[in-house]
Short mmCIF file of C-alpha atoms in Angstrom, two decimals:
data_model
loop_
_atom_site.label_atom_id
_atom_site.label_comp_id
_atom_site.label_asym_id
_atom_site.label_seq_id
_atom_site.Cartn_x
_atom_site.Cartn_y
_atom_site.Cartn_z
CA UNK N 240 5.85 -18.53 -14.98
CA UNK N 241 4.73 -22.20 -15.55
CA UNK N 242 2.47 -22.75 -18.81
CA UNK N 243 0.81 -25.98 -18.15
CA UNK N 244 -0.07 -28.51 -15.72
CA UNK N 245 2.63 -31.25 -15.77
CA UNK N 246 2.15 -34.35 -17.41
CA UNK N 247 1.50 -37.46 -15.28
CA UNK N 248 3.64 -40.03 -14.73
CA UNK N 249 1.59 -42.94 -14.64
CA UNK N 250 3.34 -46.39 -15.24
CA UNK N 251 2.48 -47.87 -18.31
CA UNK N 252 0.89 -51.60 -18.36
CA UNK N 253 3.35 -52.76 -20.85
CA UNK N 254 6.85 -51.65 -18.74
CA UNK N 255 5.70 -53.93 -16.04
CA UNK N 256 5.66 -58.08 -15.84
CA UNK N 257 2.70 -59.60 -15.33
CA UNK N 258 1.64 -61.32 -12.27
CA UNK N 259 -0.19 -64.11 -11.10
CA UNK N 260 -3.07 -62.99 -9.50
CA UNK N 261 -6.10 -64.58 -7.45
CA UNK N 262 -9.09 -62.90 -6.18
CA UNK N 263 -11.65 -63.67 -3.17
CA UNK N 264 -14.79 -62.03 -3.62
CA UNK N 265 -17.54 -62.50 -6.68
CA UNK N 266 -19.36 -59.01 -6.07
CA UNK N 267 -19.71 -55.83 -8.71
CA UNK N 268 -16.13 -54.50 -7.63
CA UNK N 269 -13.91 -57.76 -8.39
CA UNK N 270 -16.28 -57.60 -11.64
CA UNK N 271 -14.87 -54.59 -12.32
CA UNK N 272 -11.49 -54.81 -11.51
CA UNK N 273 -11.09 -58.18 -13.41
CA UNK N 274 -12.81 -56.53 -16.32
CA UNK N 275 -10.32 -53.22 -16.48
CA UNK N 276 -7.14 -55.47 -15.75
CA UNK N 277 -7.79 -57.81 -18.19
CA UNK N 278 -8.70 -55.12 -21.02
CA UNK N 279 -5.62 -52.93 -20.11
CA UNK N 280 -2.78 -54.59 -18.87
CA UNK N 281 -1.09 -57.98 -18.86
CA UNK N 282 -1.57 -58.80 -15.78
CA UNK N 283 -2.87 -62.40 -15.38
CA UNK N 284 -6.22 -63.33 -13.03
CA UNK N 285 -5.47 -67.24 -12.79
CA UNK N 286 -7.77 -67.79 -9.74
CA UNK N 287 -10.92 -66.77 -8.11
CA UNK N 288 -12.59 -68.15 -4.76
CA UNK N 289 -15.80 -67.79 -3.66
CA UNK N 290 -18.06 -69.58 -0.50
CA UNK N 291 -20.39 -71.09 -3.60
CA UNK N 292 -18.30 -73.17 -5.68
CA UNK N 293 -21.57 -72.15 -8.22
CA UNK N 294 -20.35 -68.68 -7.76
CA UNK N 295 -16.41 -68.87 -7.81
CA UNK N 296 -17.53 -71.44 -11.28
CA UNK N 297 -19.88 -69.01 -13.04
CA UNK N 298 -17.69 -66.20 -12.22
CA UNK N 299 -14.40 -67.58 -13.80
CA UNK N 300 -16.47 -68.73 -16.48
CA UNK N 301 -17.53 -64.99 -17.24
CA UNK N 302 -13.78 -64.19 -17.03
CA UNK N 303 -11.86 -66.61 -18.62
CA UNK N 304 -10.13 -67.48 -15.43
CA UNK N 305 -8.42 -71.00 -15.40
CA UNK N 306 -9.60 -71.84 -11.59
CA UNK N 307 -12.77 -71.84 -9.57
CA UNK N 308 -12.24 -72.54 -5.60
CA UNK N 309 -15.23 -73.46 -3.71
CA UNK N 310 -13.20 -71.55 -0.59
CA UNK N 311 -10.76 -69.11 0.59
CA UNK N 312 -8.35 -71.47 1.88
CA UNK N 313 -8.45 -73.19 -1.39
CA UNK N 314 -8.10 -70.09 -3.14
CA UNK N 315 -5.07 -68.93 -1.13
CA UNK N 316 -3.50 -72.17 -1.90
CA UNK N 317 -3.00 -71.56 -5.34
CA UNK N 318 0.30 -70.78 -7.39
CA UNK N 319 -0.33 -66.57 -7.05
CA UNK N 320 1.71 -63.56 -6.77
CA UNK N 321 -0.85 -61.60 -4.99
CA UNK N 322 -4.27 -61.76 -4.09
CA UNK N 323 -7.02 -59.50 -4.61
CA UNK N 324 -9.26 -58.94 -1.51
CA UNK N 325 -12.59 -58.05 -2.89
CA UNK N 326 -15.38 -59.07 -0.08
CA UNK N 327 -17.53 -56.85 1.93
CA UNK N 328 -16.09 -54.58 4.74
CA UNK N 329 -16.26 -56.54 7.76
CA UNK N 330 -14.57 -59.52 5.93
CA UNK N 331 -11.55 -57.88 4.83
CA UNK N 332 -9.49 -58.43 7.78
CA UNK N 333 -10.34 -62.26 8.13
CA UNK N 334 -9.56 -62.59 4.21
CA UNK N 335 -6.34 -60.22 4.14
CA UNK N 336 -5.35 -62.21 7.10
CA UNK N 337 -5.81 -65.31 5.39
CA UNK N 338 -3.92 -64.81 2.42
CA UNK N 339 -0.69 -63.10 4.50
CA UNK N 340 -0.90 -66.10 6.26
CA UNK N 341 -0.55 -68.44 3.40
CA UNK N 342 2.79 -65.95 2.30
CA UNK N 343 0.57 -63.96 -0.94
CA UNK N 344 1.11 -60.28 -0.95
CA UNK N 345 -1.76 -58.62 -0.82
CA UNK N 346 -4.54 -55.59 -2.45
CA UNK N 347 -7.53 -55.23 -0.40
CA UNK N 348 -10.47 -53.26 -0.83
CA UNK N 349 -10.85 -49.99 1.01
CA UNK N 350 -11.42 -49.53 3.70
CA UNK N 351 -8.68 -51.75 4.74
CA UNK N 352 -11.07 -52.54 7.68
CA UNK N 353 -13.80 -50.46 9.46
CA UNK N 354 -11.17 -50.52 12.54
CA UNK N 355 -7.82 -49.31 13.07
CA UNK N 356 -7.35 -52.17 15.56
CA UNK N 357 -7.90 -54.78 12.85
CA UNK N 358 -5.90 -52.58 10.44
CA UNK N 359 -2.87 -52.52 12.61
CA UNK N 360 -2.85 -55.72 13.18
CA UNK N 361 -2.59 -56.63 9.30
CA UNK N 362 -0.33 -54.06 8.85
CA UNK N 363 2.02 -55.68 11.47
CA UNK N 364 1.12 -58.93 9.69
CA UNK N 365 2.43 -57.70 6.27
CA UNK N 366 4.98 -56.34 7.92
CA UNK N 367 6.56 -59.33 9.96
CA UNK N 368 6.11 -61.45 6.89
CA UNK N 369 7.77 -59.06 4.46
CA UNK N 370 4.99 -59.32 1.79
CA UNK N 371 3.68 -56.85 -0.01
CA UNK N 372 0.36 -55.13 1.54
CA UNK N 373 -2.17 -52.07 -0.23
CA UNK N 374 -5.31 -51.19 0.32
CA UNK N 375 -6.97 -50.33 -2.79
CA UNK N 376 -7.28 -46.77 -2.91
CA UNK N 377 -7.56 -46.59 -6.93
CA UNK N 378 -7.85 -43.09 -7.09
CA UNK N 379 -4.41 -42.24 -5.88
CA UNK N 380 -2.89 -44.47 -9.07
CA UNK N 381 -4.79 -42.61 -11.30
CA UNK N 382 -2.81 -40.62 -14.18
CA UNK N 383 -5.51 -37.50 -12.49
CA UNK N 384 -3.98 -37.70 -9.26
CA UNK N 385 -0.44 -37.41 -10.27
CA UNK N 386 -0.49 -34.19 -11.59
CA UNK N 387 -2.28 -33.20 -8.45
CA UNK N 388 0.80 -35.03 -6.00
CA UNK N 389 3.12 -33.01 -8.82
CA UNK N 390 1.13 -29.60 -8.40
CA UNK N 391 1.57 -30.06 -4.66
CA UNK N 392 5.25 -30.93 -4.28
CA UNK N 393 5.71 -28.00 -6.92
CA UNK N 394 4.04 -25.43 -4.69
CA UNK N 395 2.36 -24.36 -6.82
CA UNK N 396 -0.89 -23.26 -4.51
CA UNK N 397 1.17 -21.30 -2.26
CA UNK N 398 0.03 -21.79 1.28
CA UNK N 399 -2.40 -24.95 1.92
CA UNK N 400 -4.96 -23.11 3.40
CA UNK N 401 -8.46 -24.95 2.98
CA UNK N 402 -9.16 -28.44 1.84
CA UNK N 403 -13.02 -29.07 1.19
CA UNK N 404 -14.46 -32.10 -0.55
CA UNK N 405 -17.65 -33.78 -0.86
CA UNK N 406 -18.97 -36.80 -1.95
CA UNK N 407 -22.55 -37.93 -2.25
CA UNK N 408 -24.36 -40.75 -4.06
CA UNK N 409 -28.04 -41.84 -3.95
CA UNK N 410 -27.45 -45.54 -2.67
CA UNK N 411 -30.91 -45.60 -0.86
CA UNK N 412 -31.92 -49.03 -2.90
CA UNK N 413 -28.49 -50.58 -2.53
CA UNK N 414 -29.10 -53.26 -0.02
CA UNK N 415 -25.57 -53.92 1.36
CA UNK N 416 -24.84 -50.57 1.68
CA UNK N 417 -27.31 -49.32 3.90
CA UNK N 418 -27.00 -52.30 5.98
CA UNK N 419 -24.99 -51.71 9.25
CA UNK N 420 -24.85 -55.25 9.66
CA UNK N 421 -22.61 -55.69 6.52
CA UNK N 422 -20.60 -52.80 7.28
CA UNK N 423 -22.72 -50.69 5.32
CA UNK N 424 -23.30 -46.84 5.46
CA UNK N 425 -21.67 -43.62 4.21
CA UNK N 426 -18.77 -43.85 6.15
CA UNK N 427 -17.17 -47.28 4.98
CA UNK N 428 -18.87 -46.74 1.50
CA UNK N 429 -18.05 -43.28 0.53
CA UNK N 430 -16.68 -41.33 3.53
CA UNK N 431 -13.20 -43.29 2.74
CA UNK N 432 -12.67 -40.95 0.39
CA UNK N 433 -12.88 -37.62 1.18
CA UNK N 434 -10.85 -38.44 4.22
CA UNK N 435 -8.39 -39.95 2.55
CA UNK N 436 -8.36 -36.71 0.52
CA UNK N 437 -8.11 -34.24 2.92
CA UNK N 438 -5.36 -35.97 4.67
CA UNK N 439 -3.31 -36.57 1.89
CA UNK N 440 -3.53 -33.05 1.08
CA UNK N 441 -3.25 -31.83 5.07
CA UNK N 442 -1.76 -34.87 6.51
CA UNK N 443 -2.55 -34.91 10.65
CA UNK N 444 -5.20 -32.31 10.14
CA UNK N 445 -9.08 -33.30 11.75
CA UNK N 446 -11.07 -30.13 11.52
CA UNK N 447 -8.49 -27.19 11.77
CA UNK N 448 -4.81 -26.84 13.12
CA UNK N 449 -3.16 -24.46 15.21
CA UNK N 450 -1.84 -22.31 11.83
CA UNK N 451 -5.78 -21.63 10.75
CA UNK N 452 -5.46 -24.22 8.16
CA UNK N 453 -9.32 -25.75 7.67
CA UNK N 454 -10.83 -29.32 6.31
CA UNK N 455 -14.10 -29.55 5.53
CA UNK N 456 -15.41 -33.53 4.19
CA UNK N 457 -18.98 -34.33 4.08
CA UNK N 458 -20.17 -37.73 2.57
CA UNK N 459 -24.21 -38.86 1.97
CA UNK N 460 -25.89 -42.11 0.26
CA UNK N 461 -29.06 -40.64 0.91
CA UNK N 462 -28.96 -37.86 -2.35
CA UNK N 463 -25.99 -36.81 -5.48
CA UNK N 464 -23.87 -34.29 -4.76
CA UNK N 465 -21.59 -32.66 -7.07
CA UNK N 466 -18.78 -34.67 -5.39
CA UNK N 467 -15.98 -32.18 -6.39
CA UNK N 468 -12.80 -31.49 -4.12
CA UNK N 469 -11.13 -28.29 -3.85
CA UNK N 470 -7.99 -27.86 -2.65
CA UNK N 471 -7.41 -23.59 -1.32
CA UNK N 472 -3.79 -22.04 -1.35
CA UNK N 473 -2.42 -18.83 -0.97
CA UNK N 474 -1.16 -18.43 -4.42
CA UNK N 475 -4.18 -20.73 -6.49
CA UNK N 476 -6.88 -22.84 -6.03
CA UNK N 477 -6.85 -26.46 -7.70
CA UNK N 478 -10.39 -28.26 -8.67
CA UNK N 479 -11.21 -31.67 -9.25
CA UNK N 480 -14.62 -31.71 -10.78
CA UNK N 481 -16.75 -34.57 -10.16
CA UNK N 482 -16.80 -37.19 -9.29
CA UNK N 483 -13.11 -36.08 -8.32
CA UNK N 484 -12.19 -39.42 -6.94
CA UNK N 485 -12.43 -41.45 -10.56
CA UNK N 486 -10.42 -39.97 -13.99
CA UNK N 487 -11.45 -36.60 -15.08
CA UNK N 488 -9.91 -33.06 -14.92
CA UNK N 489 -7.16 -31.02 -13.03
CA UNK N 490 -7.76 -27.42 -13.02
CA UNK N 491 -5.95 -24.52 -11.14
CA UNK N 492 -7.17 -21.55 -11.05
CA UNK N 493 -4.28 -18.94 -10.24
CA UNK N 494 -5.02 -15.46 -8.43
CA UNK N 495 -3.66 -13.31 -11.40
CA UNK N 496 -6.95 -14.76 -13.49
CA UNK N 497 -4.72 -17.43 -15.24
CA UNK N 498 -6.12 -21.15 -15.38
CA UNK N 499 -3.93 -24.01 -16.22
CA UNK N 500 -6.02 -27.16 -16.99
CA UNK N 501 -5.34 -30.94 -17.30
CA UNK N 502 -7.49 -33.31 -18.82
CA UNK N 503 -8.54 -37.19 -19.46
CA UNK N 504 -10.91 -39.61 -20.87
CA UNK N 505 -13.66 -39.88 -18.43
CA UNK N 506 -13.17 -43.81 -18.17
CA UNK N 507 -14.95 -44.00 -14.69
CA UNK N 508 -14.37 -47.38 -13.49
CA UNK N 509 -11.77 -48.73 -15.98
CA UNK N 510 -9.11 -46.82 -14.21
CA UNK N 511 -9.26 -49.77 -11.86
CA UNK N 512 -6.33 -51.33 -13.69
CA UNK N 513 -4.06 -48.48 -12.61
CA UNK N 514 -4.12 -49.20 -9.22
CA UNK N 515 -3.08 -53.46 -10.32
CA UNK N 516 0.00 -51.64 -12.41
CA UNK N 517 1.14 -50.04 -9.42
CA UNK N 518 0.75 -53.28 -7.00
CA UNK N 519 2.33 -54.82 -10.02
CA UNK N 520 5.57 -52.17 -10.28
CA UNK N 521 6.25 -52.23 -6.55
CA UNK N 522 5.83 -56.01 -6.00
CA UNK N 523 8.40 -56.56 -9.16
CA UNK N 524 10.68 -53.87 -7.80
CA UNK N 525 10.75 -55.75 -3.56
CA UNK N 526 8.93 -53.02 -2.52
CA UNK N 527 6.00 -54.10 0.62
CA UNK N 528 4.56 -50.68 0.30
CA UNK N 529 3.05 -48.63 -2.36
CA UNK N 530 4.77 -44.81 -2.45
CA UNK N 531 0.99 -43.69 -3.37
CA UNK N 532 -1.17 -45.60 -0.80
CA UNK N 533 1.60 -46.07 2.75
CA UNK N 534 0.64 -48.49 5.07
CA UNK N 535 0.76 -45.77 7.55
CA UNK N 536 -1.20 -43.94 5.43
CA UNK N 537 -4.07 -46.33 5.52
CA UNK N 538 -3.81 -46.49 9.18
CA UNK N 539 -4.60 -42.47 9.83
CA UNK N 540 -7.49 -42.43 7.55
CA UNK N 541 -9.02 -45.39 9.49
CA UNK N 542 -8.08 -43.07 12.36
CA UNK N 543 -10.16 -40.22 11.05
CA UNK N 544 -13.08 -42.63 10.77
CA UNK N 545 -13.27 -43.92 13.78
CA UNK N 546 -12.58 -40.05 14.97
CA UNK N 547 -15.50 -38.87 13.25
CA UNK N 548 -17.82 -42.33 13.92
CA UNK N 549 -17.11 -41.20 18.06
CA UNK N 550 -18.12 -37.34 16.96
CA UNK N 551 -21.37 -38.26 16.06
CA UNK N 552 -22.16 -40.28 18.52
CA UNK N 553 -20.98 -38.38 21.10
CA UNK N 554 -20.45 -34.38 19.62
CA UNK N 555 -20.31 -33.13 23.24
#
């Protein structure tokens, strides 16, 4: 009879060499992620390209980021390891595409792209060219989300029997996100991840599977929700209070009445850096794909998406 949760196994910052990295995109994510990296690893941000040169300027100013390019071809140009793709959804492809093309392994924001057509064909890019290729699914490099992927491959539920997750923000005054036109909306903004929850948990699995096994995902920018994902087996029942995609607590609850617990800082948004440690690890190890975020991976959550996008429109 286990007494704890295990520990995770999070690579540290230090164990890993840093790389040369550029980013294209000036928004509030590659804010972020340039903030955490630099703070917490040794990673190196050496480039950043915007469509403004004012932009890509005031940007690496704000950074301390030795070049500004006034475009993405100049940016892709540079002397990098990898670049960041950190634009809106419906330029991720075009970007992604951009960099492969100019031989720099790749991160790019989730979702990959809206379309698993578009996200096939940069995975066969990445693929052909033998670079690296992730889309940033920072939760899954989180020190939180390894002792879930240990809990699981340790049985430790029993039976997977019910997945159910949730995920709701009030974005109703966030301009690009409730505009279709940008590739706004719950889906690409928040839906990502529940999906990408339930099927890592219940791989293959839409709405329920011939064994009685049951997902249940539901995603809103129009109200909060306690955004919590629980994860039902036979044997024990594992919670991820919310917001369960960023750091915070493991608990199971067993059916005996024991409950084993696991807990964090509640960093939020710093744990961006993980997810640059783990590009970081497999890049200096040859690897082209991340063990916590498959290409293939990518591609069936897209799939679920565009699943669930022909649901609504058409539930008949």
């Amino acid at each position: 009879m286990i007494d704890s949760l295990p520990q995770p196994r999070t690579t540290d910052p230090a164990s890993v060499p840093a790389l040369r990295w550029g980013v294209i995109g000036t928004g509030w994510i590659a804010d972020q992620f340039v903030t955490t990296v630099t703070r917490n690893t040794s990673q190196r941000v050496v480039a950043v390209g915007s469509r403004s040169p004012e932009r890509a300027r005031e940007f690496a100013e704000g950074h301390g980021i030795e070049m500004a390019c006034g475009s993405y071809e100049e940016l892709v140009a540079q002397d990098v390891d990898v670049v960041y793709v950190a634009t809106g959804h419906l330029d991720h492809a075009s970007h992604a595409r951009l960099a492969l093309e100019a031989g720099r392994n790749v991160l790019v924001e989730k979702p990959m792209t809206p379309t698993v057509e578009a996200t096939l064909e940069l995975v066969e890019l990445a693929r052909d060219k033998g670079l690296f290729c992730m889309e940033a699914v920072w939760s899954l490099a989180l020190p939180r989300f390894d002792v879930v992927r240990q809990v699981l491959a340790a049985d430790l539920l029993g039976r997977i029997e019910a997945v159910t997750v949730d995920m709701g923000e009030y974005l109703v005054d966030h301009r690009r996100a409730m505009d279709p036109a940008q590739g706004g909306g719950a889906m690409n903004d928040l839906g990502i991840y529940p999906l990408m929850f339930a099927d890592w948990v219940l791989p293959g699995i839409e709405v329920a599977d011939g064994e009685g096994r049951q997902a249940s995902v539901f995603a809103s920018m129009l109200t909060d929700t306690p955004s919590v994902a629980v994860i039902g087996g036979s044997e024990a029942t594992l919670v991820l209070d919310g917001p369960f995609y960023r750091p915070g607590p493991v608990e199971v609850r067993f059916r005996d009445g024991r409950v084993l617990s696991w807990d964090e800082p509640r960093i939020h948004h710093e744990g961006l850096f993980h997810e640059a440690v783990e590009v970081a690890r497999c890049i200096t190890a040859g690897l082209t794909e991340s063990p916590l975020r498959p290409l293939d991976a990518t591609v069936a959550t897209v799939e679920l998406m565009e699943r669930a996008r022909a649901l609504m429109n058409d539930p008949a």
